[in-house]
Amino acid sequence: MVLMPREQSAAPGDPRIRGYLEQLDAILLDARELAADLTSAQFNWRPDGRRWSVGQCLEHLTLTVRLYPRRIEEMIEEARSRSAAGGKPYREGWFSRWFVRSMEPPPSLRVRTFSKVEPPRELDRDAVLAAFEASHGRLADLMRAADGVSLTHGRMPSPFLSVLKFTMNQVFDMNLAHARRHLWQARQVVAHPSFPAGG
């Protein structure tokens, strides 16, 4: 299955948004190149009972990204109204900044996977790739919708730990870093000496 790139619209005016979209394009390309030619057996192969397959890494990313669209839409509206009213940007605490950085590969912080984003073991390659493309395409649409909006005047609680609150730019940074983290993990699976040969 070959996934086609999404049609591009005019380049955003905010250089940070352009940077986010460039990173997301690289992530989508990496996922396509990594998984598109794998057999079902390769896609679902796990190095051991504790580690995920390539398919599980991608499905986990899709399940996670799907938690954010409504919240990002709310942040965009909050940022517009708070900016218009002269409100101050939210302060980004050291812990939230550290947490976002910790998402980058190779993993320096290992956290328990919550059940709502735990991927099933057996997965259909084409369905997973299509869902990955759609969910991250939706994230790209929201990044474009945030162009021209203050990225620090809206924030949201973490979908997993409500005591943690992130500004919009942190939410974008975190999702991109999280994607790179699990694509790195998926590439370790493919590079494993016992990874099965193609059919």
Coordinates of C-alpha atoms in Angstrom, one line a residue:
M1 CA 0.0 0.0 0.0
V2 CA 1.4 3.4 -1.0
L3 CA 0.1 6.4 1.0
M4 CA 0.0 9.6 -0.9
P5 CA 1.1 12.9 0.6
R6 CA -1.7 15.3 1.7
E7 CA -2.4 18.2 -0.6
Q8 CA -0.5 21.2 0.6
S9 CA -2.1 24.6 1.2
A10 CA -0.4 28.0 1.3
A11 CA 2.6 28.1 3.7
P12 CA 1.6 29.4 7.2
G13 CA 2.9 32.9 8.2
D14 CA 4.1 31.8 11.6
P15 CA 7.6 30.2 11.2
R16 CA 6.9 27.9 14.2
I17 CA 3.8 26.5 12.5
R18 CA 5.9 26.0 9.3
G19 CA 8.5 24.2 11.4
Y20 CA 5.8 21.9 13.0
L21 CA 4.4 21.0 9.6
E22 CA 7.8 20.2 8.2
Q23 CA 8.5 17.9 11.1
L24 CA 5.1 16.3 10.7
D25 CA 5.8 15.7 6.9
A26 CA 9.1 14.0 7.9
I27 CA 7.2 11.8 10.4
L28 CA 4.6 10.8 7.8
L29 CA 7.3 10.0 5.3
D30 CA 9.3 8.0 7.9
A31 CA 6.2 5.9 8.8
R32 CA 5.4 5.2 5.1
E33 CA 9.0 4.2 4.3
L34 CA 9.2 2.0 7.4
A35 CA 6.0 0.0 7.2
A36 CA 4.5 0.2 3.7
D37 CA 6.4 -2.9 2.3
L38 CA 6.3 -5.1 5.4
T39 CA 4.4 -8.3 5.3
S40 CA 1.7 -9.0 7.9
A41 CA 4.1 -11.2 9.8
Q42 CA 6.8 -8.6 9.9
F43 CA 4.3 -5.8 10.8
N44 CA 3.1 -7.8 13.8
W45 CA 6.4 -9.4 14.9
R46 CA 7.5 -8.6 18.5
P47 CA 11.1 -9.0 19.8
D48 CA 9.7 -10.4 23.0
G49 CA 6.6 -10.3 25.2
R50 CA 7.4 -6.9 26.7
R51 CA 8.1 -5.0 23.5
W52 CA 5.8 -3.8 20.7
S53 CA 5.7 -4.6 17.0
V54 CA 6.0 -2.0 14.3
G55 CA 2.2 -2.1 13.9
Q56 CA 1.7 -1.5 17.7
C57 CA 4.1 1.5 17.7
L58 CA 2.1 3.1 14.8
E59 CA -1.3 2.2 16.3
H60 CA -0.3 3.6 19.7
L61 CA 0.6 6.9 18.0
T62 CA -2.8 7.0 16.2
L63 CA -4.7 6.3 19.4
T64 CA -2.8 9.0 21.2
V65 CA -3.1 11.7 18.6
R66 CA -6.9 11.1 18.5
L67 CA -7.1 12.4 22.1
Y68 CA -6.1 15.9 21.1
P69 CA -8.2 17.5 18.2
R70 CA -11.1 18.7 20.3
R71 CA -8.8 20.0 23.0
I72 CA -6.6 21.8 20.4
E73 CA -9.7 23.4 18.9
E74 CA -10.6 24.7 22.4
M75 CA -7.1 26.0 23.0
I76 CA -7.2 27.9 19.7
E77 CA -10.5 29.6 20.8
E78 CA -9.1 30.3 24.3
A79 CA -5.9 31.8 22.8
R80 CA -7.9 34.1 20.5
S81 CA -10.2 35.4 23.2
R82 CA -7.5 35.8 25.9
S83 CA -5.2 37.6 23.4
A84 CA -8.0 39.9 22.3
A85 CA -8.7 40.7 26.0
G86 CA -5.1 41.5 26.7
G87 CA -4.5 38.5 28.8
K88 CA -0.9 37.4 29.6
P89 CA 0.6 34.2 28.1
Y90 CA 0.5 31.2 30.2
R91 CA 3.8 30.4 32.0
E92 CA 5.3 27.1 31.0
G93 CA 6.6 25.4 34.1
W94 CA 10.0 23.6 34.2
F95 CA 8.4 20.2 34.7
S96 CA 6.1 20.5 31.7
R97 CA 9.1 21.7 29.6
W98 CA 11.2 18.8 30.8
F99 CA 8.4 16.3 30.2
V100 CA 8.0 17.5 26.6
R101 CA 11.8 17.2 26.0
S102 CA 11.8 13.7 27.5
M103 CA 9.6 12.4 24.7
E104 CA 12.4 12.6 22.2
P105 CA 14.2 9.4 21.2
P106 CA 16.1 7.5 22.4
P107 CA 13.8 7.2 25.4
S108 CA 15.3 8.7 28.6
L109 CA 12.0 8.4 30.5
R110 CA 9.9 5.3 30.3
V111 CA 6.2 5.7 31.4
R112 CA 3.4 3.2 31.8
T113 CA 1.1 3.0 28.8
F114 CA -2.5 3.9 29.7
S115 CA -5.1 1.4 28.7
K116 CA -6.9 3.8 26.3
V117 CA -3.8 4.0 24.1
E118 CA -2.7 0.4 24.5
P119 CA -2.6 -1.1 21.0
P120 CA -3.9 -4.6 20.3
R121 CA -1.5 -7.3 19.4
E122 CA -2.7 -8.3 15.9
L123 CA -3.2 -5.5 13.4
D124 CA -4.0 -5.1 9.8
R125 CA -1.1 -3.2 8.1
D126 CA -3.1 -1.2 5.6
A127 CA -5.8 -0.2 8.1
V128 CA -3.1 0.9 10.6
L129 CA -1.2 3.0 8.0
A130 CA -4.4 4.6 6.7
A131 CA -5.5 5.5 10.3
F132 CA -2.0 6.8 11.1
E133 CA -2.1 9.0 8.0
A134 CA -5.6 10.3 8.8
S135 CA -5.0 11.1 12.4
H136 CA -1.7 12.9 11.8
G137 CA -3.3 14.7 8.8
R138 CA -5.9 16.0 11.2
L139 CA -3.1 17.2 13.5
A140 CA -1.6 19.0 10.5
D141 CA -4.9 20.7 9.8
L142 CA -5.1 21.9 13.4
M143 CA -1.5 23.3 13.2
R144 CA -2.6 25.3 10.1
A145 CA -5.7 26.5 12.0
A146 CA -3.4 27.8 14.8
D147 CA -1.4 29.9 12.3
G148 CA -1.6 33.6 13.5
V149 CA -2.9 32.6 16.9
S150 CA -0.7 32.9 20.1
L151 CA 0.6 29.5 20.9
T152 CA 1.0 30.4 24.6
H153 CA -2.4 32.0 25.4
G154 CA -4.3 28.6 25.4
R155 CA -3.5 25.5 27.4
M156 CA -5.0 22.1 28.3
P157 CA -4.6 19.5 30.9
S158 CA -2.8 16.3 29.9
P159 CA -5.3 13.6 28.7
F160 CA -3.4 11.2 31.1
L161 CA -2.3 13.3 34.1
S162 CA -4.6 16.3 34.6
V163 CA -2.2 18.0 37.0
L164 CA 0.1 18.5 34.0
K165 CA -0.9 21.5 31.8
F166 CA 0.5 22.3 28.4
T167 CA 0.4 25.3 26.2
M168 CA -0.5 24.8 22.5
N169 CA 3.1 24.9 21.3
Q170 CA 4.0 22.3 23.9
V171 CA 1.1 20.1 22.7
F172 CA 2.5 20.3 19.2
D173 CA 6.1 19.8 20.3
M174 CA 5.0 16.8 22.5
N175 CA 3.1 15.0 19.8
L176 CA 5.9 15.4 17.3
A177 CA 8.5 14.2 19.8
H178 CA 6.3 11.3 20.8
A179 CA 5.9 10.2 17.1
R180 CA 9.7 10.3 16.6
R181 CA 10.1 8.3 19.8
H182 CA 7.9 5.4 18.7
L183 CA 9.1 5.5 15.1
W184 CA 12.6 5.1 16.5
Q185 CA 11.3 2.2 18.6
A186 CA 9.8 0.6 15.5
R187 CA 13.1 0.9 13.6
Q188 CA 14.8 -1.0 16.5
V189 CA 12.3 -3.8 15.8
V190 CA 13.1 -3.9 12.1
A191 CA 16.8 -3.9 12.9
H192 CA 16.6 -6.7 15.4
P193 CA 18.7 -9.7 14.4
S194 CA 15.7 -12.1 14.7
F195 CA 13.4 -9.9 12.6
P196 CA 11.7 -12.2 10.1
A197 CA 12.6 -12.2 6.4
G198 CA 10.1 -10.9 3.9
G199 CA 7.7 -13.4 2.2

